Short mmCIF file of C-alpha atoms and ligand atoms in Angstrom, two decimals:
data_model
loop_
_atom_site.label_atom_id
_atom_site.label_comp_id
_atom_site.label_asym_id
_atom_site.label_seq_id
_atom_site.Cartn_x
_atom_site.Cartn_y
_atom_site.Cartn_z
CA UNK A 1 -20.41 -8.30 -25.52
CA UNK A 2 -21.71 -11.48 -26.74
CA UNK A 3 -22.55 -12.57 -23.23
CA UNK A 4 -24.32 -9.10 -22.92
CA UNK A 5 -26.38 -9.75 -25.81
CA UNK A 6 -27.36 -13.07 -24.98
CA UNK A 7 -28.34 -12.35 -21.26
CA UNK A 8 -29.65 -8.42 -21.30
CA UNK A 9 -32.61 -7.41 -23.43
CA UNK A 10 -32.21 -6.10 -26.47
CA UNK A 11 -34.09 -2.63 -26.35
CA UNK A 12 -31.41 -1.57 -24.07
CA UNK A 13 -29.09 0.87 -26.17
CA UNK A 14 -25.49 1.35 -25.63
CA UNK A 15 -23.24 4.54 -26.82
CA UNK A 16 -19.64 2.48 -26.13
CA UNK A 17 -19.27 -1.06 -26.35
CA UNK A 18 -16.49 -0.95 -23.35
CA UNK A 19 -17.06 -2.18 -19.90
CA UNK A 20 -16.21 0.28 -17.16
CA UNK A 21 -13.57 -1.09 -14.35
CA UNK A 22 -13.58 2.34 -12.62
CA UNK A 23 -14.00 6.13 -12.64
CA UNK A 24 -12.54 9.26 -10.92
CA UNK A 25 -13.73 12.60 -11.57
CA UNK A 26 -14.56 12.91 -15.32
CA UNK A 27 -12.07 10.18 -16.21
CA UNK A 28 -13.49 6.25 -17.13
CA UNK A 29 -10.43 3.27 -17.28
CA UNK A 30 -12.23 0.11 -18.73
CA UNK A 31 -11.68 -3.53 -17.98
CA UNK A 32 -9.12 -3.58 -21.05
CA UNK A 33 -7.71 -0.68 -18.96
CA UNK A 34 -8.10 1.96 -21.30
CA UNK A 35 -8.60 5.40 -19.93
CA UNK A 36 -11.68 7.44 -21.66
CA UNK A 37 -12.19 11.12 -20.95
CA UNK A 38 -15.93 10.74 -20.11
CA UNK A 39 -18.39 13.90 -21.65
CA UNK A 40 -21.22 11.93 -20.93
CA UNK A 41 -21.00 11.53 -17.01
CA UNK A 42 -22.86 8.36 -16.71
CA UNK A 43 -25.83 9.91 -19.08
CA UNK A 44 -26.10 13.57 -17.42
CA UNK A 45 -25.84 12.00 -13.44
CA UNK A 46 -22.43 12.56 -12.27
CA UNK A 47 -21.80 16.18 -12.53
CA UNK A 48 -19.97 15.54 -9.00
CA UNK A 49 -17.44 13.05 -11.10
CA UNK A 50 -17.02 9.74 -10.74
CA UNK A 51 -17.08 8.62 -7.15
CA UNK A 52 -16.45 11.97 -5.53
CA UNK A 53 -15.03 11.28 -2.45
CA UNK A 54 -17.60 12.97 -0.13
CA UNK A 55 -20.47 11.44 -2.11
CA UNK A 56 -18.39 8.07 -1.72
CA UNK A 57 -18.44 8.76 2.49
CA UNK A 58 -21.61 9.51 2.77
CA UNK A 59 -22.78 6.24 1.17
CA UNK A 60 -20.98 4.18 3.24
CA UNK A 61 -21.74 5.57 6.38
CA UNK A 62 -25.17 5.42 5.58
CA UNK A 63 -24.75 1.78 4.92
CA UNK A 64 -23.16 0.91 8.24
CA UNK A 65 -26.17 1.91 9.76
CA UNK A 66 -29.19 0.68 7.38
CA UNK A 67 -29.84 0.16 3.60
CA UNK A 68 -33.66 0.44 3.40
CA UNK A 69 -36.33 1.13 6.14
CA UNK A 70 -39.43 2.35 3.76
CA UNK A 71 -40.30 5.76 4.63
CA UNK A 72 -43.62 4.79 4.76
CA UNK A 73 -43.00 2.22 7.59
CA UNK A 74 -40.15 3.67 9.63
CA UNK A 75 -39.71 7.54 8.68
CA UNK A 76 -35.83 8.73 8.96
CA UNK A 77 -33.90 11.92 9.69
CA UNK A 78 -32.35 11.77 5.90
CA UNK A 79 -35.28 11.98 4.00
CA UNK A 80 -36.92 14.76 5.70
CA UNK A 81 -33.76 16.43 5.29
CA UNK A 82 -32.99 16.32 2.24
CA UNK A 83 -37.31 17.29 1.13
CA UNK A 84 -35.93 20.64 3.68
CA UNK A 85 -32.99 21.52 1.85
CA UNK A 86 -34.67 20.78 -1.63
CA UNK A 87 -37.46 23.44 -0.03
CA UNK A 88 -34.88 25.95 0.56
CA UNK A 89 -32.95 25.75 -3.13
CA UNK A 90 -35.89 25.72 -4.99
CA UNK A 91 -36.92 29.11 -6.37
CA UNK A 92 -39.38 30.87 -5.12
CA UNK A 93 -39.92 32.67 -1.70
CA UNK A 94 -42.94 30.72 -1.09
CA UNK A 95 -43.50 27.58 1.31
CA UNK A 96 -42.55 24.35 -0.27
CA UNK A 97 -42.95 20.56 0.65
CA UNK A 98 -41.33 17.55 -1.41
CA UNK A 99 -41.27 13.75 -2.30
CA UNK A 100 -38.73 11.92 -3.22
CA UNK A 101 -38.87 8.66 -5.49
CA UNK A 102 -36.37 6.49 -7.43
CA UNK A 103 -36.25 7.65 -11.15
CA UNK A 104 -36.65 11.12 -13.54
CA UNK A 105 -39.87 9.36 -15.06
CA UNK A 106 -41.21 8.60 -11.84
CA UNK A 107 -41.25 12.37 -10.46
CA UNK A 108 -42.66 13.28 -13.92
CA UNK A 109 -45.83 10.94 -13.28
CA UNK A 110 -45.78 12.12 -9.49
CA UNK A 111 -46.01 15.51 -10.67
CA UNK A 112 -48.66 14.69 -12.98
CA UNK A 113 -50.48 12.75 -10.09
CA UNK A 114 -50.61 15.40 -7.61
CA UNK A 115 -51.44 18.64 -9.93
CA UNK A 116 -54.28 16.87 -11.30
CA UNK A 117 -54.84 16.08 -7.74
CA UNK A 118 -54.79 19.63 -6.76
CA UNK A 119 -56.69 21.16 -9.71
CA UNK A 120 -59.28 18.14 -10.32
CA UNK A 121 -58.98 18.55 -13.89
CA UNK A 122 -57.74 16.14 -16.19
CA UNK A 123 -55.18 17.83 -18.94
CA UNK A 124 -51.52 18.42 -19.54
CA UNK A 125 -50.22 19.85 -21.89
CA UNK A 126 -46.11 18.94 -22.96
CA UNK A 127 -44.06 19.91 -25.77
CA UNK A 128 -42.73 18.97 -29.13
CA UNK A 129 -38.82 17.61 -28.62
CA UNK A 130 -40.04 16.73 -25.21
CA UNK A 131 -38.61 13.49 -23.59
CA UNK A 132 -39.72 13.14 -19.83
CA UNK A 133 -39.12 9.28 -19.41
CA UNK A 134 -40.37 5.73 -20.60
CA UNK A 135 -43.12 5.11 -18.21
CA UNK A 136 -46.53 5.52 -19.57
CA UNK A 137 -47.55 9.26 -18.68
CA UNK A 138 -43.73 9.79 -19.31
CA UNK A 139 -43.49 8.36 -22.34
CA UNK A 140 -47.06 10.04 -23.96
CA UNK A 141 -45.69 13.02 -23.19
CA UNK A 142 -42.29 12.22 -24.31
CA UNK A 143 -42.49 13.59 -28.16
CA UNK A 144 -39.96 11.30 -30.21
CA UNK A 145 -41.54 8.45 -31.63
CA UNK A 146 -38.80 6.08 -32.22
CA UNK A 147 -37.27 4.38 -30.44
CA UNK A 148 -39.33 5.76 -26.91
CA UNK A 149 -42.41 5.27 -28.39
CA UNK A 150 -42.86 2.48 -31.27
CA UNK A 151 -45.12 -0.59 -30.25
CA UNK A 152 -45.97 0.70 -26.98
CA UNK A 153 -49.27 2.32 -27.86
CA UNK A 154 -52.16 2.85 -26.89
CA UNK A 155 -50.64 5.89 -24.91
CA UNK A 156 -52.38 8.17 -22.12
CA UNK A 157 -55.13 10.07 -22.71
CA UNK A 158 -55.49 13.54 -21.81
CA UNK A 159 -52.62 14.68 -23.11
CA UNK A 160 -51.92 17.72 -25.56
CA UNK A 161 -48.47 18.71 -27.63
CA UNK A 162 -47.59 22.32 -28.30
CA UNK A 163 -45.07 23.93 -30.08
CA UNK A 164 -41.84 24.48 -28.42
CA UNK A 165 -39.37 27.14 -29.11
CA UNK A 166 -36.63 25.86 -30.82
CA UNK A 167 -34.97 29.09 -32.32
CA UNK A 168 -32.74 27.25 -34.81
CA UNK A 169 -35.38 25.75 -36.73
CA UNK A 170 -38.12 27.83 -36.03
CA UNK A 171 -39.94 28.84 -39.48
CA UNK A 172 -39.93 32.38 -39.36
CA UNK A 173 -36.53 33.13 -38.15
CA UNK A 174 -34.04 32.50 -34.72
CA UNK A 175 -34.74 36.17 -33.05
CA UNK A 176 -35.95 34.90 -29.93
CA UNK A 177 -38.34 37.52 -28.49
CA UNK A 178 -40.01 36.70 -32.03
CA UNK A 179 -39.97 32.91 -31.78
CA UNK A 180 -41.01 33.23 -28.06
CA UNK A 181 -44.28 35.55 -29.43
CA UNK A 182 -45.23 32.96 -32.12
CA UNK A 183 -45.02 29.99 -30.42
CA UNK A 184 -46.95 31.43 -27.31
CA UNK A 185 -49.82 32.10 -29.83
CA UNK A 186 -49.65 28.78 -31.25
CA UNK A 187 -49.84 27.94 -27.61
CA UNK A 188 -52.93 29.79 -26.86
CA UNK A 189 -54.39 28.70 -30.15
CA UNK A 190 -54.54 25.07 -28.80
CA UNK A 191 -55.62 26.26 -25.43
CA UNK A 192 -58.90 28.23 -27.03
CA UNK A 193 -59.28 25.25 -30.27
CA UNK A 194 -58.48 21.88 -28.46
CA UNK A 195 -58.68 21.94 -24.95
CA UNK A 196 -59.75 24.64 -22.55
CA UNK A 197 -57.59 26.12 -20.01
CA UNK A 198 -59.96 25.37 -17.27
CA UNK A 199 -59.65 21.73 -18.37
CA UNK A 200 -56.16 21.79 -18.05
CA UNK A 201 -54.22 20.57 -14.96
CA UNK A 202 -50.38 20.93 -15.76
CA UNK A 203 -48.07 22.60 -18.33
CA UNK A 204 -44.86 20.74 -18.48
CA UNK A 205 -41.66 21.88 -20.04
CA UNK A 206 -38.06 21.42 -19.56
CA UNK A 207 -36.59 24.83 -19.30
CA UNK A 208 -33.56 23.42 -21.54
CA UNK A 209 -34.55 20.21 -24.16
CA UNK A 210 -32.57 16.63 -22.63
CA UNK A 211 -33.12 14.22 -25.26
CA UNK A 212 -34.77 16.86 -27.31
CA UNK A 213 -31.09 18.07 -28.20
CA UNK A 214 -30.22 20.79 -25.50
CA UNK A 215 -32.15 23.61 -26.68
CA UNK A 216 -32.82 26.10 -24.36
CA UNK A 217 -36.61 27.67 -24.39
CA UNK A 218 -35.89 31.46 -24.58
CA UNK A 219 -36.79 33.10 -21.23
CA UNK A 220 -39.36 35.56 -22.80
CA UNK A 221 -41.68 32.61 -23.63
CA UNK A 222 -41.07 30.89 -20.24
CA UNK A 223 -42.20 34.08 -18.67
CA UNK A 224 -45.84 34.04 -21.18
CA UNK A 225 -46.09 30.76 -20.06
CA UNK A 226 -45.92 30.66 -16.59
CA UNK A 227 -47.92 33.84 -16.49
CA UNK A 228 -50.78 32.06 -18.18
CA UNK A 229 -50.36 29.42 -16.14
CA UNK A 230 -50.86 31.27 -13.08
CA UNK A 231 -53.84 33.34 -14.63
CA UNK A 232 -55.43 30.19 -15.05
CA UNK A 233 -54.91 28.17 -12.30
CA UNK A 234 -52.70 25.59 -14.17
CA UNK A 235 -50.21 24.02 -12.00
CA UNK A 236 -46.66 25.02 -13.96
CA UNK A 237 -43.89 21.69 -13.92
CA UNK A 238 -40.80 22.65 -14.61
CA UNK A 239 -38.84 19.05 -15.70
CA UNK A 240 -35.45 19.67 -14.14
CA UNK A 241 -34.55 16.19 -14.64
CA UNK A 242 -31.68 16.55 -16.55
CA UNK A 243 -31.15 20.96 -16.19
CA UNK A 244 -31.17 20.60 -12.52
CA UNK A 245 -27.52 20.18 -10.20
CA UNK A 246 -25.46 23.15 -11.43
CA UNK A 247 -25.67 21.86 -15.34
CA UNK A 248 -26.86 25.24 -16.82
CA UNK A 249 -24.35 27.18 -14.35
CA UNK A 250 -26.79 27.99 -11.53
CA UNK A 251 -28.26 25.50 -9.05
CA UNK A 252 -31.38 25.19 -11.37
CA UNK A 253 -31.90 26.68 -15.01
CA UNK A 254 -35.13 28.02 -13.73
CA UNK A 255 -32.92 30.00 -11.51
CA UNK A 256 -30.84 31.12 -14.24
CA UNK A 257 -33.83 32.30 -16.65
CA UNK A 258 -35.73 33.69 -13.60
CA UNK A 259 -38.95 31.52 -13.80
CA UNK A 260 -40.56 30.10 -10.59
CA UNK A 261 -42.76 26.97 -11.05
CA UNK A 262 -44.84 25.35 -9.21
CA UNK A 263 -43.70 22.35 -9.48
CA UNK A 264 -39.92 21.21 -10.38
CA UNK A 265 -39.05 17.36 -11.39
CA UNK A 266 -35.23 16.71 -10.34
CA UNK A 267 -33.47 13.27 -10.65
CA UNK A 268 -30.29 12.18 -12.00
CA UNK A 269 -27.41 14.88 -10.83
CA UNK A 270 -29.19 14.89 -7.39
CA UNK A 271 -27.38 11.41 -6.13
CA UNK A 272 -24.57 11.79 -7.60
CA UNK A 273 -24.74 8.52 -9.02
CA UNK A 274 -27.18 7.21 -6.64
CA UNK A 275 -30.71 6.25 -7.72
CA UNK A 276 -32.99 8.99 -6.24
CA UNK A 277 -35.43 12.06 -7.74
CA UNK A 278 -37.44 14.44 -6.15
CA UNK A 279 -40.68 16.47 -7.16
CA UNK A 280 -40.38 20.01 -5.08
CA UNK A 281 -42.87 22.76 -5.34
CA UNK A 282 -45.86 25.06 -3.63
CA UNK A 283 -46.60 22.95 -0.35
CA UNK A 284 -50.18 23.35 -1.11
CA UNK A 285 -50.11 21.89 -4.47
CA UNK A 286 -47.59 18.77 -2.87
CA UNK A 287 -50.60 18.53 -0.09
CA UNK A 288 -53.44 17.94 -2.59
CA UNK A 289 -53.10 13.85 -2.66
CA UNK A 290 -54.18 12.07 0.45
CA UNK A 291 -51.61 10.13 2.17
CA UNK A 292 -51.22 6.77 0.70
CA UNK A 293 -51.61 8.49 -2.58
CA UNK A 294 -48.28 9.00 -3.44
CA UNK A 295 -44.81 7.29 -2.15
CA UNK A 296 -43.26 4.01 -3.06
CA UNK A 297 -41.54 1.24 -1.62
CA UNK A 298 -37.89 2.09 -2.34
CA UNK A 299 -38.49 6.19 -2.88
CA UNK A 300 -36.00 7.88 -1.22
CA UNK A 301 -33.88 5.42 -0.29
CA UNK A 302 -31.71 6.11 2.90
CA UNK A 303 -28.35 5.84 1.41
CA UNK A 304 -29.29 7.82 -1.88
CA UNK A 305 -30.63 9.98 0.33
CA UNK A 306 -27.46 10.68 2.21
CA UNK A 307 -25.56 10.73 -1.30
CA UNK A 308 -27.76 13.27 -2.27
CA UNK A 309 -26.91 15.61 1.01
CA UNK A 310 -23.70 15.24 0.46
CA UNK A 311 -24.05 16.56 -3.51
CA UNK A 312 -25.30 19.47 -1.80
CA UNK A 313 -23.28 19.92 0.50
CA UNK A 314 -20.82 19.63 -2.30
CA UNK A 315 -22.75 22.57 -4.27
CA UNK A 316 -23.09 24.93 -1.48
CA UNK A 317 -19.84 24.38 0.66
CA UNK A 318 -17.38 22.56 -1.66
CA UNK A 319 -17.30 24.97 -4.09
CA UNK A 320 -18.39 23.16 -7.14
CA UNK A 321 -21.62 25.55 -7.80
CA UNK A 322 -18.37 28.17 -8.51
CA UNK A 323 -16.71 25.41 -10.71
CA UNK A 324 -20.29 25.26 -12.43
CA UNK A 325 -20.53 28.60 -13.03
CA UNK A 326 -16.82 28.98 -14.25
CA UNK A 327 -17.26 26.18 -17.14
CA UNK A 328 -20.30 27.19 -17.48
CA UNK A 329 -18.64 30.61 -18.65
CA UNK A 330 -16.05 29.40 -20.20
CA UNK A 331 -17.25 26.28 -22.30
CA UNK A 332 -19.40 28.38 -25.04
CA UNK A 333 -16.60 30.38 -25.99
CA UNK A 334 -14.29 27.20 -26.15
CA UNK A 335 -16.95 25.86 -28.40
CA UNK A 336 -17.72 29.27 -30.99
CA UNK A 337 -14.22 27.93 -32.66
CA UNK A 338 -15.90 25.00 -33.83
CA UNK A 339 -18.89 27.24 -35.87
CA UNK A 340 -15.74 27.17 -38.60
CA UNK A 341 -16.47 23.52 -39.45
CA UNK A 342 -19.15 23.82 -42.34
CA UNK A 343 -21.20 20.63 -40.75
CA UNK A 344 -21.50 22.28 -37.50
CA UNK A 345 -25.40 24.06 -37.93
CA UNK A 346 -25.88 25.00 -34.53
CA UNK A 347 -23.51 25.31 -31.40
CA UNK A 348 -26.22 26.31 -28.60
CA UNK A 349 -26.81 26.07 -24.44
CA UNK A 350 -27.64 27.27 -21.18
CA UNK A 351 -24.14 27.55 -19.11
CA UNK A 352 -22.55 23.82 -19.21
CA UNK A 353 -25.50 22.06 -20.77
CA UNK A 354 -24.01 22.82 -24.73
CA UNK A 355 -24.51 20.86 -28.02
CA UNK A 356 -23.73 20.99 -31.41
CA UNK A 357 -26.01 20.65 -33.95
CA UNK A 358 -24.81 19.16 -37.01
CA UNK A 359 -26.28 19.53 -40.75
CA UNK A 360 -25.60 18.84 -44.37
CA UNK A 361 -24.61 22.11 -45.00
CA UNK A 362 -25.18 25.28 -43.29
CA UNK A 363 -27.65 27.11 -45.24
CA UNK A 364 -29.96 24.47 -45.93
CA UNK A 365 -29.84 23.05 -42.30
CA UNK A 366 -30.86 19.60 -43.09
CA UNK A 367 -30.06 17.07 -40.62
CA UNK A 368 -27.40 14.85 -40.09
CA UNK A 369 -27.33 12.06 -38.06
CA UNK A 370 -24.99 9.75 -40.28
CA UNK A 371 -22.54 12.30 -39.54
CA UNK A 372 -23.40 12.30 -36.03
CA UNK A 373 -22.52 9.13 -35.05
CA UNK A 374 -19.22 8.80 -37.09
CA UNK A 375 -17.96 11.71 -35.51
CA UNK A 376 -19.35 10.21 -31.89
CA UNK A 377 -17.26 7.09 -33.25
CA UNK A 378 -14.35 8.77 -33.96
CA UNK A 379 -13.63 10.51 -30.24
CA UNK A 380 -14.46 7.15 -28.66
CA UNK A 381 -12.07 5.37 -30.48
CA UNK A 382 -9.60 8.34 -29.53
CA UNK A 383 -10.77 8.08 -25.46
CA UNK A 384 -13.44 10.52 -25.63
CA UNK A 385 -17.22 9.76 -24.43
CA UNK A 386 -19.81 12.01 -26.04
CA UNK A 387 -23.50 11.22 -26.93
CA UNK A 388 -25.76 12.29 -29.17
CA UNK A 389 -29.34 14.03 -28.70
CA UNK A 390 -32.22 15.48 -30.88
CA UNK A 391 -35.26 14.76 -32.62
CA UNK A 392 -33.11 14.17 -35.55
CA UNK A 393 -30.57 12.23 -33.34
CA UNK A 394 -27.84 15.02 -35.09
CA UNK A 395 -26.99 16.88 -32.47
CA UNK A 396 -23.45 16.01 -29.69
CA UNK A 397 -24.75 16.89 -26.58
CA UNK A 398 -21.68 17.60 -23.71
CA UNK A 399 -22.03 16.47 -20.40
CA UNK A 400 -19.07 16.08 -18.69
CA UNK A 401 -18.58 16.07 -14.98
CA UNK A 402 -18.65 20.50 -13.68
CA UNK A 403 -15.49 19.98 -11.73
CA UNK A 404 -13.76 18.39 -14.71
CA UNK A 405 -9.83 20.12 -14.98
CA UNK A 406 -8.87 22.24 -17.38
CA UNK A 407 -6.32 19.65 -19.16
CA UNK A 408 -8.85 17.23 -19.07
CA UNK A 409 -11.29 19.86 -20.78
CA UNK A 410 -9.01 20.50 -23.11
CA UNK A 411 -7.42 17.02 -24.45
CA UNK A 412 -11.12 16.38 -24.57
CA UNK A 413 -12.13 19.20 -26.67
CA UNK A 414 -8.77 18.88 -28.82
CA UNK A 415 -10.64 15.42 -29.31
CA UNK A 416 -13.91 16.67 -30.39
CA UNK A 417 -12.19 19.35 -32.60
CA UNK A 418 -10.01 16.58 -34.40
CA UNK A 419 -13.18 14.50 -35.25
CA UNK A 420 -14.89 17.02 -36.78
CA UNK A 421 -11.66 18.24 -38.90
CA UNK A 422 -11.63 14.61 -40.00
CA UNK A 423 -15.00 14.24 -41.39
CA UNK A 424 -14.53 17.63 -42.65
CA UNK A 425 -11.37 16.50 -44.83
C1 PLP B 1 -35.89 15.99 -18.79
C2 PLP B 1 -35.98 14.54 -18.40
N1 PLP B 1 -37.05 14.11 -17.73
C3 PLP B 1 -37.17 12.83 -17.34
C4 PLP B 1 -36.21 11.91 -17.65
C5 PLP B 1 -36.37 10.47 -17.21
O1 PLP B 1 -35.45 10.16 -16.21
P1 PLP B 1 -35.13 8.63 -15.85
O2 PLP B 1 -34.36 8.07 -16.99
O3 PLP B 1 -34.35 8.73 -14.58
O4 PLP B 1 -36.44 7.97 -15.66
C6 PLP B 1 -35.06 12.30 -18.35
C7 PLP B 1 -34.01 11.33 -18.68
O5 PLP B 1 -33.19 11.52 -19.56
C8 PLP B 1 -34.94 13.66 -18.75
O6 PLP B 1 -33.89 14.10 -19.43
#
């Protein structure tokens, strides 16, 4: 560690101080060889597990033939697969074209790019608890000031911040066809007071909160909103980023709530492992920059590419879409036994993608992130891997790989459920 902190940047966080050696499935040995039952899955990436072995093939024959060609100089078979298949997942029965880049932050801004492109107007409007990367656009939109945030300002311009529906803490109570009314009108309310919808060029949401502490946006309000969207010719971006790759139970959470975008944002689960993301949506919306207006050196990569068939392959053919869906039923049950503990506030989800909020005490709900991170302490120091999320950085967030077994599930969970009966005692 002290050559890490005296060669690597400081604004770099870290949730373990260990070094990995190697991984397999959802299990991490580190160079002391220590084995770690990993809930975090390399920060929401590997749902395939550690160096699946198909993923694992499909990178190396990829690099016996070549590494890097530059789509934009020497197009390949891979690429234009992979946009095909991403085209045929995607909801909606509509014609589709893709791009493919390198990072989650980097489709966001594509997306961006190319719906302002297509509408010619110059607004977007994100959400509060939103986190959609640490590039510029990615970062103004990204709600949480510190750490994303602080010192980088000034930020983009353009950009407006509505509510979002975050039953738990939402003033007026947690019914959600209530919550989802409400914060539509506050919605609307800065669509008539700040900017007008024919201004506007892009609504972007994640269906489920990432950083913003894995709180699903009821479907009833993702339904007003991409209604209005369409009423008003605003280009509707789902950010899939960290939802997308069987996390929620289906393919895509959009899938699972029944909302089509226009637009989807997908990145980190897609290579699993590689470095590789993806904007899919309506092929006339992905037509509206000229060529040379999007694309990248590195985007799309040939071997991530061919990782990220293979995670697909591994979805659709290998079964592991049923493994999604079978944690993905299983899991919130497994959790309701922890609602016992009085710090637990909130235990909350879309399939897989679950957290626990945790609070002072239950009826006042006040965050607590000191709490938080002693309990994230605790199961590392007992070979568990969990990370923390939220505004109020007091919510455990569970990631772990979707084809994890059900021992390892369980000595993990027994884990999480220890920790929180010791900072209970
Ligand atoms: C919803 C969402 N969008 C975008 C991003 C940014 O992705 P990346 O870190 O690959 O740039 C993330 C990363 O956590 C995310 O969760």
């Amino acid at each position: 560690m002290a050559e890490r902190q005296a060669a690597v940047a400081r604004g770099l966080f870290h949730v373990t101080p260990i070094f990995i050696a190697g991984g397999c499935g959802a299990v991490i040995e580190d160079v002391d060889g220590n084995r770690l039952i990993d809930f975090a899955a390399g920060l929401a990436v590997l749902n395939v597990g550690h160096l699946a072995p198909e993923v694992a093939e499909a990178v190396r024959g990829q690099s016996e033939k070549f590494l890097h060609a530059c789509f934009h100089v020497t197009p390949y078979e891979g690429y234009v697969r992979l946009c095909a298949a991403l085209n045929r997942l995607a909801p909606g029965g509509f014609p589709k074209k893709s791009f493919l880049a390198n990072s989650g932050a980097e489709a966001v801004e594509n997306a961006v790019k190319i719906a302002r492109a297509y509408t010619g107007r110059p607004g977007v409007v994100c959400f509060e608890h939103a986190f959609h990367g640490r590039t510029y656009m990615a970062m103004t939109m990204t709600a949480k000031e510190k750490p994303y945030k602080i010192g980088f300002a000034p930020f983009n311009p353009g950009v407006y911040r509505a509510p979002f529906p975050y039953c738990y803490r939402w003033p007026t109570g947690q019914d959600p066809l209530r919550v989802s009314r409400e914060c539509f009108a506050a919605f609307e309310r800065l669509l008539r007071e700040e900017i007008k919808p024919d201004q506007v060029a892009a609504v972007i949401i994640e269906p489920v909160l990432g950083e913003g502490g894995f709180v699903p946006a009821p479907a009833e309000f993702l339904r007003l909103l991409r209604t209005f969207c369409g009423e008003n010719g605003i280009v509707f971006i789902a950010d899939e980023v960290q939802t997308g790759f069987g996390r929620t139970g289906g393919l895509f959470a959009c899938s699972e709530l029944g909302i089509v975008p226009d637009l989807m944002t997908l990145a980190k689960g897609l290579g699993g492992g590689m470095p590789i993301s993806a904007v899919v949506g309506r092929a006339e919306i992905m037509d509206a920059p000229m060529a040379g207006g999007i694309g990248g050196t590195f985007g799309g990569n040939p071997v991530s590419c061919a990782a990220a068939l293979a995670v697909i392959d591994l979805f659709e053919s290998g079964g592991l879409l049923g493994r999604a869906r079978a944690l993905a039923d299983k899991l919130p049950a497994r959790l309701a036994a922890l609602r016992r503990f009085a710090k637990v506030g909130d235990i909350r989800g879309l399939g897989a993608m679950q957290a626990l909020e945790l609070v002072f005490d239950q009826a006042g709900k006040e965050p607590d992130p000191e709490t938080t991170v002693k309990l994230i302490r605790h199961c590392y120091e007992r070979g568990l891997i969990l990370m923390s999320a939220g505004t109020y950085g007091n919510v455990v967030r569970l990631l772990m790989p979707l084809g994890i077994s059900d021992a390892e599930l369980d000595e993990g969970l027994a884990v999480l459920e220890g920790g929180l009966k010791a900072l209970a005692a």
